[in-house]
Tab-separated table of C-alpha atoms in Angstrom:
chain	number	residue	atom	x	y	z
A	298	MET	CA	-7.989	0.150	70.316
A	299	ARG	CA	-5.595	-1.888	72.464
A	300	PHE	CA	-5.027	-4.189	69.495
A	301	VAL	CA	-4.164	-1.226	67.252
A	302	LEU	CA	-1.742	0.066	69.892
A	303	LEU	CA	-0.059	-3.337	70.119
A	304	LEU	CA	0.256	-3.462	66.341
A	305	LEU	CA	1.840	-0.006	66.277
A	306	ILE	CA	4.343	-0.965	68.994
A	307	PHE	CA	5.168	-4.219	67.195
A	308	GLY	CA	5.657	-2.363	63.926
A	309	TYR	CA	7.947	0.196	65.553
A	310	VAL	CA	10.083	-2.482	67.250
A	311	ALA	CA	10.330	-4.561	64.066
A	312	ASN	CA	11.275	-1.499	62.032
A	313	ALA	CA	13.863	-0.362	64.569
A	314	SER	CA	15.396	-3.842	64.545
A	315	ALA	CA	15.581	-3.892	60.720
A	316	GLN	CA	17.454	-0.574	60.675
A	317	ASN	CA	20.258	-2.147	62.731
A	318	ARG	CA	20.886	-4.660	59.987
A	319	TYR	CA	23.255	-4.049	57.094
A	320	PHE	CA	23.819	-6.419	54.224
A	321	THR	CA	25.400	-7.155	50.880
A	322	LYS	CA	25.064	-9.881	48.271
A	323	SER	CA	28.154	-8.790	46.344
A	324	GLY	CA	30.865	-8.954	48.946
A	325	LYS	CA	34.368	-10.082	48.006
A	326	ILE	CA	36.495	-12.858	49.425
A	327	ASN	CA	39.864	-13.771	47.940
A	328	PHE	CA	42.060	-16.645	48.928
A	329	TYR	CA	45.702	-17.113	48.178
A	330	SER	CA	48.009	-20.120	48.281
A	331	LYS	CA	51.719	-19.418	47.957
A	332	THR	CA	54.436	-22.035	47.472
A	333	SER	CA	57.893	-21.996	45.917
A	334	LEU	CA	56.482	-23.772	42.857
A	335	GLU	CA	53.234	-21.927	42.279
A	336	ASP	CA	50.938	-19.159	43.501
A	337	ILE	CA	47.214	-19.823	43.328
A	338	GLU	CA	44.588	-17.141	43.721
A	339	ALA	CA	40.808	-17.270	43.599
A	340	ASN	CA	38.239	-14.493	43.848
A	341	HIS	CA	34.613	-14.515	44.919
A	342	ARG	CA	32.376	-11.591	43.968
A	343	SER	CA	28.995	-12.655	45.356
A	344	VAL	CA	29.487	-13.104	49.073
A	345	SER	CA	26.370	-12.559	51.179
A	346	CYS	CA	26.893	-10.856	54.499
A	347	VAL	CA	24.592	-9.545	57.194
A	348	LEU	CA	25.724	-7.468	60.183
A	349	ASP	CA	23.536	-6.499	63.130
A	350	THR	CA	25.119	-3.311	64.431
A	351	LYS	CA	23.175	-3.517	67.677
A	352	THR	CA	24.395	-6.968	68.730
A	353	GLY	CA	27.544	-7.319	66.618
A	354	ALA	CA	26.236	-10.547	65.106
A	355	VAL	CA	27.760	-11.127	61.691
A	356	GLN	CA	27.146	-13.873	59.135
A	357	PHE	CA	28.682	-14.657	55.758
A	358	ALA	CA	27.517	-17.152	53.139
A	359	VAL	CA	29.175	-18.200	49.869
A	360	LEU	CA	28.575	-20.720	47.129
A	361	MET	CA	31.887	-22.550	46.775
A	362	LYS	CA	31.457	-22.765	42.985
A	363	GLY	CA	31.520	-18.987	42.938
A	364	PHE	CA	35.295	-18.893	43.488
A	365	GLU	CA	36.864	-17.884	40.173
A	366	PHE	CA	40.346	-18.995	39.165
A	367	ARG	CA	42.348	-17.763	36.193
A	368	LYS	CA	43.035	-21.330	35.092
A	369	ALA	CA	40.111	-23.662	34.410
A	370	LEU	CA	42.045	-26.756	35.551
A	371	MET	CA	42.662	-25.222	38.984
A	372	GLN	CA	38.978	-24.327	39.294
A	373	GLU	CA	37.938	-27.840	38.323
A	374	HIS	CA	40.377	-29.455	40.766
A	375	PHE	CA	39.252	-27.059	43.522
A	376	ASN	CA	35.589	-27.984	43.033
A	377	GLU	CA	35.912	-31.686	42.207
A	378	ASN	CA	38.817	-32.791	44.412
A	379	TYR	CA	39.525	-30.280	47.181
A	380	VAL	CA	36.284	-28.753	48.475
A	381	GLU	CA	33.968	-31.263	46.707
A	382	SER	CA	31.483	-28.496	46.022
A	383	ASP	CA	28.799	-30.847	44.668
A	384	LYS	CA	28.666	-32.499	48.101
A	385	PHE	CA	29.326	-29.350	50.122
A	386	PRO	CA	28.047	-26.432	48.016
A	387	ASN	CA	28.138	-23.789	50.746
A	388	GLY	CA	30.721	-22.081	52.899
A	389	ALA	CA	29.590	-20.024	55.885
A	390	PHE	CA	30.756	-17.990	58.842
A	391	LYS	CA	28.556	-17.196	61.828
A	392	GLY	CA	29.966	-15.101	64.615
A	393	GLU	CA	30.106	-11.776	66.321
A	394	VAL	CA	32.160	-8.624	66.603
A	395	ILE	CA	33.470	-9.025	70.150
A	396	ASN	CA	34.244	-5.322	70.655
A	397	ASN	CA	30.981	-4.168	69.042
A	398	SER	CA	30.242	-1.730	71.860
A	399	SER	CA	33.396	0.233	71.002
A	400	ILE	CA	32.268	0.841	67.422
A	401	ASN	CA	30.200	3.938	66.718
A	402	TYR	CA	28.193	3.020	63.615
A	403	GLN	CA	26.650	6.503	63.556
A	404	LYS	CA	29.989	8.260	63.096
A	405	ASP	CA	32.179	7.976	60.008
A	406	GLY	CA	35.535	6.466	60.797
A	407	THR	CA	37.721	3.370	60.808
A	408	TYR	CA	37.414	1.100	63.814
A	409	PRO	CA	39.512	-1.943	64.716
A	410	ALA	CA	37.380	-5.042	65.085
A	411	GLN	CA	37.848	-8.377	66.804
A	412	VAL	CA	35.695	-11.127	65.384
A	413	LYS	CA	35.161	-14.674	66.517
A	414	GLY	CA	32.810	-17.339	65.310
A	415	LYS	CA	32.402	-20.623	63.502
A	416	LEU	CA	33.661	-21.122	59.960
A	417	THR	CA	32.219	-23.978	57.924
A	418	ILE	CA	33.994	-25.241	54.808
A	419	HIS	CA	33.803	-28.691	53.205
A	420	GLY	CA	31.234	-29.738	55.804
A	421	GLU	CA	33.660	-29.072	58.678
A	422	THR	CA	33.083	-26.351	61.282
A	423	LYS	CA	35.900	-24.756	63.260
A	424	ASP	CA	36.184	-21.882	65.700
A	425	VAL	CA	37.932	-18.882	64.171
A	426	SER	CA	39.170	-15.679	65.799
A	427	THR	CA	40.567	-12.827	63.810
A	428	THR	CA	40.978	-9.077	63.691
A	429	GLY	CA	39.893	-6.666	61.039
A	430	LYS	CA	38.593	-3.186	60.348
A	431	ILE	CA	35.107	-1.744	60.217
A	432	GLU	CA	34.910	1.415	58.124
A	433	VAL	CA	31.807	3.564	58.471
A	434	GLN	CA	31.313	6.022	55.635
A	435	GLY	CA	28.227	7.786	54.352
A	436	GLY	CA	25.703	5.371	55.831
A	437	LYS	CA	27.562	2.308	54.565
A	438	ILE	CA	29.738	-0.117	56.487
A	439	GLN	CA	32.794	-1.862	55.054
A	440	LEU	CA	34.133	-5.007	56.700
A	441	LEU	CA	37.781	-5.819	56.053
A	442	SER	CA	39.782	-8.715	57.411
A	443	ASP	CA	42.740	-10.932	56.540
A	444	PHE	CA	43.320	-14.268	58.208
A	445	ASN	CA	44.736	-17.729	57.557
A	446	ILE	CA	43.208	-21.167	57.661
A	447	SER	CA	44.721	-24.650	57.534
A	448	LEU	CA	43.384	-27.034	54.914
A	449	SER	CA	43.697	-29.940	57.338
A	450	ASP	CA	41.246	-28.284	59.752
A	451	TYR	CA	38.550	-28.641	57.105
A	452	LYS	CA	39.631	-32.114	55.957
A	453	ILE	CA	40.668	-30.739	52.565
A	454	SER	CA	43.290	-33.118	51.245
A	455	VAL	CA	45.699	-32.262	48.466
A	456	PRO	CA	46.736	-35.094	46.104
A	457	ALA	CA	50.362	-36.120	46.576
A	458	VAL	CA	51.216	-35.275	42.970
A	459	VAL	CA	50.489	-31.553	43.544
A	460	LYS	CA	51.220	-31.242	47.276
A	461	ASP	CA	54.240	-29.001	46.607
A	462	LYS	CA	52.086	-26.630	44.562
A	463	VAL	CA	49.334	-26.028	47.138
A	464	SER	CA	50.090	-24.492	50.506
A	465	GLN	CA	48.609	-26.124	53.609
A	466	THR	CA	47.961	-22.613	54.941
A	467	ILE	CA	45.627	-20.476	52.876
A	468	GLN	CA	45.456	-16.696	53.195
A	469	ILE	CA	41.920	-15.334	53.131
A	470	SER	CA	40.988	-11.714	52.518
A	471	VAL	CA	37.474	-10.369	53.178
A	472	ASP	CA	36.104	-7.096	51.799
A	473	CYS	CA	32.347	-6.511	52.104
A	474	LEU	CA	30.566	-3.179	51.671
A	475	LEU	CA	27.233	-3.263	53.474
A	476	GLU	CA	24.125	-1.122	53.066
A	477	PRO	CA	21.125	-0.781	55.363
A	478	LEU	CA	18.636	-3.633	55.077
A	479	LYS	CA	15.264	-2.003	54.502
B	173	MET	CA	67.513	-41.778	7.018
B	174	ASN	CA	67.764	-45.164	8.725
B	175	ARG	CA	65.060	-46.910	10.707
B	176	ARG	CA	66.525	-45.997	14.089
B	177	SER	CA	66.558	-42.302	13.225
B	178	ILE	CA	62.916	-42.449	12.169
B	179	ILE	CA	61.941	-44.069	15.477
B	180	VAL	CA	63.858	-41.449	17.469
B	181	LEU	CA	62.231	-38.650	15.498
B	182	ALA	CA	58.783	-40.182	15.984
B	183	VAL	CA	59.307	-40.467	19.746
B	184	LEU	CA	60.555	-36.878	19.910
B	185	LEU	CA	57.550	-35.708	17.919
B	186	ILE	CA	55.175	-37.533	20.263
B	187	LEU	CA	56.913	-36.003	23.291
B	188	VAL	CA	56.686	-32.508	21.806
B	189	ILE	CA	53.002	-32.952	20.988
B	190	ALA	CA	52.354	-34.317	24.502
B	191	ALA	CA	54.186	-31.346	26.047
B	192	ILE	CA	52.110	-28.920	23.994
B	193	VAL	CA	48.865	-30.668	24.990
B	194	VAL	CA	49.826	-30.645	28.696
B	195	TYR	CA	50.894	-26.982	28.517
B	196	ARG	CA	47.662	-25.947	26.832
B	197	GLU	CA	45.513	-27.950	29.244
B	198	TYR	CA	47.375	-26.536	32.267
B	199	ASN	CA	46.883	-22.968	31.058
B	200	ARG	CA	43.364	-23.467	29.714
B	201	GLU	CA	40.958	-20.729	30.784
B	202	ASN	CA	37.290	-21.236	31.483
B	203	ALA	CA	35.172	-21.614	28.341
B	204	ASP	CA	34.030	-18.306	26.936
B	205	MET	CA	30.216	-18.106	27.071
B	206	ILE	CA	30.138	-16.197	23.791
B	207	ASN	CA	31.180	-19.405	22.020
B	208	THR	CA	29.466	-21.946	24.277
B	209	ASP	CA	26.042	-23.457	23.628
B	210	ALA	CA	23.516	-23.325	26.443
B	211	ASP	CA	22.138	-26.504	27.996
B	212	ALA	CA	18.742	-24.928	28.689
B	213	HIS	CA	16.647	-21.760	28.370
B	214	VAL	CA	14.615	-20.764	31.412
B	215	GLN	CA	12.654	-17.824	32.785
B	216	ALA	CA	14.184	-16.222	35.880
B	217	SER	CA	10.911	-16.636	37.784
B	218	GLN	CA	10.736	-20.351	36.914
B	219	LEU	CA	14.343	-20.885	37.958
B	220	ILE	CA	13.794	-19.217	41.330
B	221	ALA	CA	10.553	-21.142	41.867
B	222	ALA	CA	12.216	-24.484	41.053
B	223	PHE	CA	14.924	-23.960	43.655
B	224	GLU	CA	12.585	-22.535	46.292
B	225	LYS	CA	10.202	-25.473	45.859
B	226	ASN	CA	12.882	-28.173	46.215
B	227	ASP	CA	16.508	-27.084	46.057
B	228	SER	CA	17.859	-30.664	46.255
B	229	VAL	CA	16.012	-31.679	43.103
B	230	ALA	CA	16.765	-28.390	41.333
B	231	ASN	CA	20.475	-28.695	42.204
B	232	LEU	CA	20.543	-32.074	40.472
B	233	ASP	CA	18.584	-30.771	37.468
B	234	TYR	CA	20.754	-27.715	36.912
B	235	ARG	CA	24.141	-28.851	38.251
B	236	ASN	CA	27.045	-27.469	36.201
B	237	LYS	CA	24.679	-26.384	33.425
B	238	ILE	CA	25.080	-23.434	31.071
B	239	LEU	CA	21.784	-21.562	31.090
B	240	ILE	CA	20.172	-18.767	29.143
B	241	VAL	CA	17.979	-16.997	31.677
B	242	SER	CA	15.294	-14.530	30.580
B	243	GLY	CA	13.981	-11.952	32.969
B	244	THR	CA	13.555	-8.329	33.933
B	245	VAL	CA	16.525	-6.374	35.233
B	246	ARG	CA	15.797	-5.538	38.845
B	247	SER	CA	19.111	-3.923	39.655
B	248	LEU	CA	22.553	-3.346	38.215
B	249	ASP	CA	25.856	-3.212	40.032
B	250	THR	CA	28.495	-1.853	37.734
B	251	SER	CA	31.183	-0.943	40.223
B	252	SER	CA	34.691	-1.431	38.928
B	253	ASP	CA	35.094	-5.065	39.829
B	254	HIS	CA	31.566	-6.326	40.223
B	255	HIS	CA	29.300	-6.041	37.201
B	256	THR	CA	26.311	-7.976	38.455
B	257	ILE	CA	22.923	-7.977	36.774
B	258	VAL	CA	20.073	-8.981	39.057
B	259	LEU	CA	16.964	-10.445	37.459
B	260	GLY	CA	13.690	-10.794	39.248
B	261	ASP	CA	10.531	-9.258	40.535
B	262	SER	CA	10.873	-6.209	42.791
B	263	SER	CA	8.128	-7.579	45.055
B	264	SER	CA	10.397	-10.436	46.189
B	265	MET	CA	13.858	-10.411	47.732
B	266	SER	CA	14.722	-13.566	45.784
B	267	SER	CA	16.478	-13.165	42.465
B	268	VAL	CA	18.785	-14.563	39.822
B	269	ARG	CA	22.178	-12.911	40.174
B	270	CYS	CA	24.272	-12.878	37.012
B	271	LEU	CA	27.960	-12.017	37.441
B	272	LEU	CA	29.318	-10.769	34.149
B	273	ASP	CA	32.456	-12.166	32.579
B	274	THR	CA	34.880	-9.259	32.945
B	275	LYS	CA	35.996	-9.842	29.340
B	276	HIS	CA	32.461	-9.168	28.064
B	277	ILE	CA	31.204	-6.313	30.197
B	278	GLN	CA	30.348	-4.428	27.005
B	279	THR	CA	27.480	-6.860	26.340
B	280	ALA	CA	25.628	-5.157	29.216
B	281	GLU	CA	26.019	-1.646	27.818
B	282	GLY	CA	22.778	0.275	27.722
B	283	LEU	CA	20.940	-1.986	30.161
B	284	THR	CA	18.598	-0.226	32.547
B	285	ILE	CA	16.321	-1.334	35.346
B	286	GLY	CA	13.155	-2.755	33.818
B	287	THR	CA	14.855	-4.009	30.655
B	288	ILE	CA	13.832	-7.497	29.610
B	289	VAL	CA	17.016	-9.406	28.950
B	290	ARG	CA	18.468	-12.799	28.109
B	291	ILE	CA	21.706	-13.701	29.873
B	292	LYS	CA	23.862	-16.781	29.306
B	293	GLY	CA	26.040	-18.058	32.107
B	294	ALA	CA	27.257	-21.006	34.162
B	295	ILE	CA	25.123	-21.783	37.183
B	296	THR	CA	27.075	-21.835	40.437
B	297	GLY	CA	24.169	-22.768	42.664
B	298	PHE	CA	21.386	-21.644	44.958
B	299	LYS	CA	21.868	-19.607	48.063
B	300	LYS	CA	18.884	-20.369	50.272
B	301	ASP	CA	17.666	-17.486	52.393
B	302	GLU	CA	19.120	-18.120	55.832
B	303	LEU	CA	20.143	-14.528	56.486
B	304	GLY	CA	16.750	-12.849	55.938
B	305	ILE	CA	17.819	-11.246	52.648
B	306	GLY	CA	16.073	-13.457	50.098
B	307	SER	CA	17.214	-16.503	48.159
B	308	ASP	CA	19.337	-16.251	45.041
B	309	VAL	CA	20.212	-18.422	42.100
B	310	GLU	CA	23.693	-17.417	40.982
B	311	LEU	CA	25.365	-17.583	37.589
B	312	ASN	CA	28.978	-16.755	36.716
B	313	ARG	CA	30.872	-15.869	33.552
B	314	CYS	CA	27.744	-14.285	32.150
B	315	VAL	CA	27.210	-12.490	28.874
B	316	VAL	CA	24.114	-10.604	27.802
B	317	VAL	CA	22.680	-12.407	24.812
B	318	ARG	CA	19.858	-10.056	23.995
B	319	SER	CA	18.007	-7.199	25.615
B	320	LEU	CA	14.604	-5.723	24.848
B	321	GLN	CA	13.540	-2.341	26.175
B	322	ASN	CA	10.537	-2.739	28.469
């Protein structure tokens, strides 16, 4: 009887914990490099993201080869020379929503969010802090954020012959629509 | 036409051809899967199992390959800018995720959950389950080759 009671309590706690988690496997991340000579844009349509609304813990994961460029040569250079995606196939962010307690995930609305964590690209991990928006609508949660990164922070080197065509500061835009993880 | 003129014309012709080649290569788009031969045919379940068993070995085996993957449609995401077909077994969170080439979305017309389908695409890799949401093998630039109603 005691064993059954323990099992019931465990099941309730586990279930309650799972309902705090929201996820997507088709989030979007775009990055943008702007110079006087050329603008380069890449889109990712299969970003994985998990948010724990109770703790504010948030994680993102991408396959670097999933970034799509309009021009094949740019995509090949990106994978082979810049991010070396065969050696470093994954990009990831692991962090938290610092002001999580001020966000009411049970009430539809748009909430400003402050996020900090560790971003890993090209095998290099750096601390990142940024702001964004959390939009709660109809049981779903949308995470939106724009921030910049420096290529040098992630030891991404641009060949001298194209250095005027690739910005050292890359603009990143995140847009992930999360659903409850059941 | 004297010899010097012929040489000048030949050099100019070579320069023009070189410029055209460079221009075309610079503006080349990714190969269209409709016209590209696949490197291998594989069942979705086998592909998932290969990566879950040993992703290092599977990454080497399938790196940069064009695959035709056969499997059952587990879910469809046809929002305006997504168009993802997920193949796999509903009893597992792991799957093969096939992102459609936006130029060939029409190849997925009529697909429903439970349809048995063959999809051709370029493998982008394996996302191991580190977030508690299942592992996925991902393919890009996909086109539906053939579908069979279940």
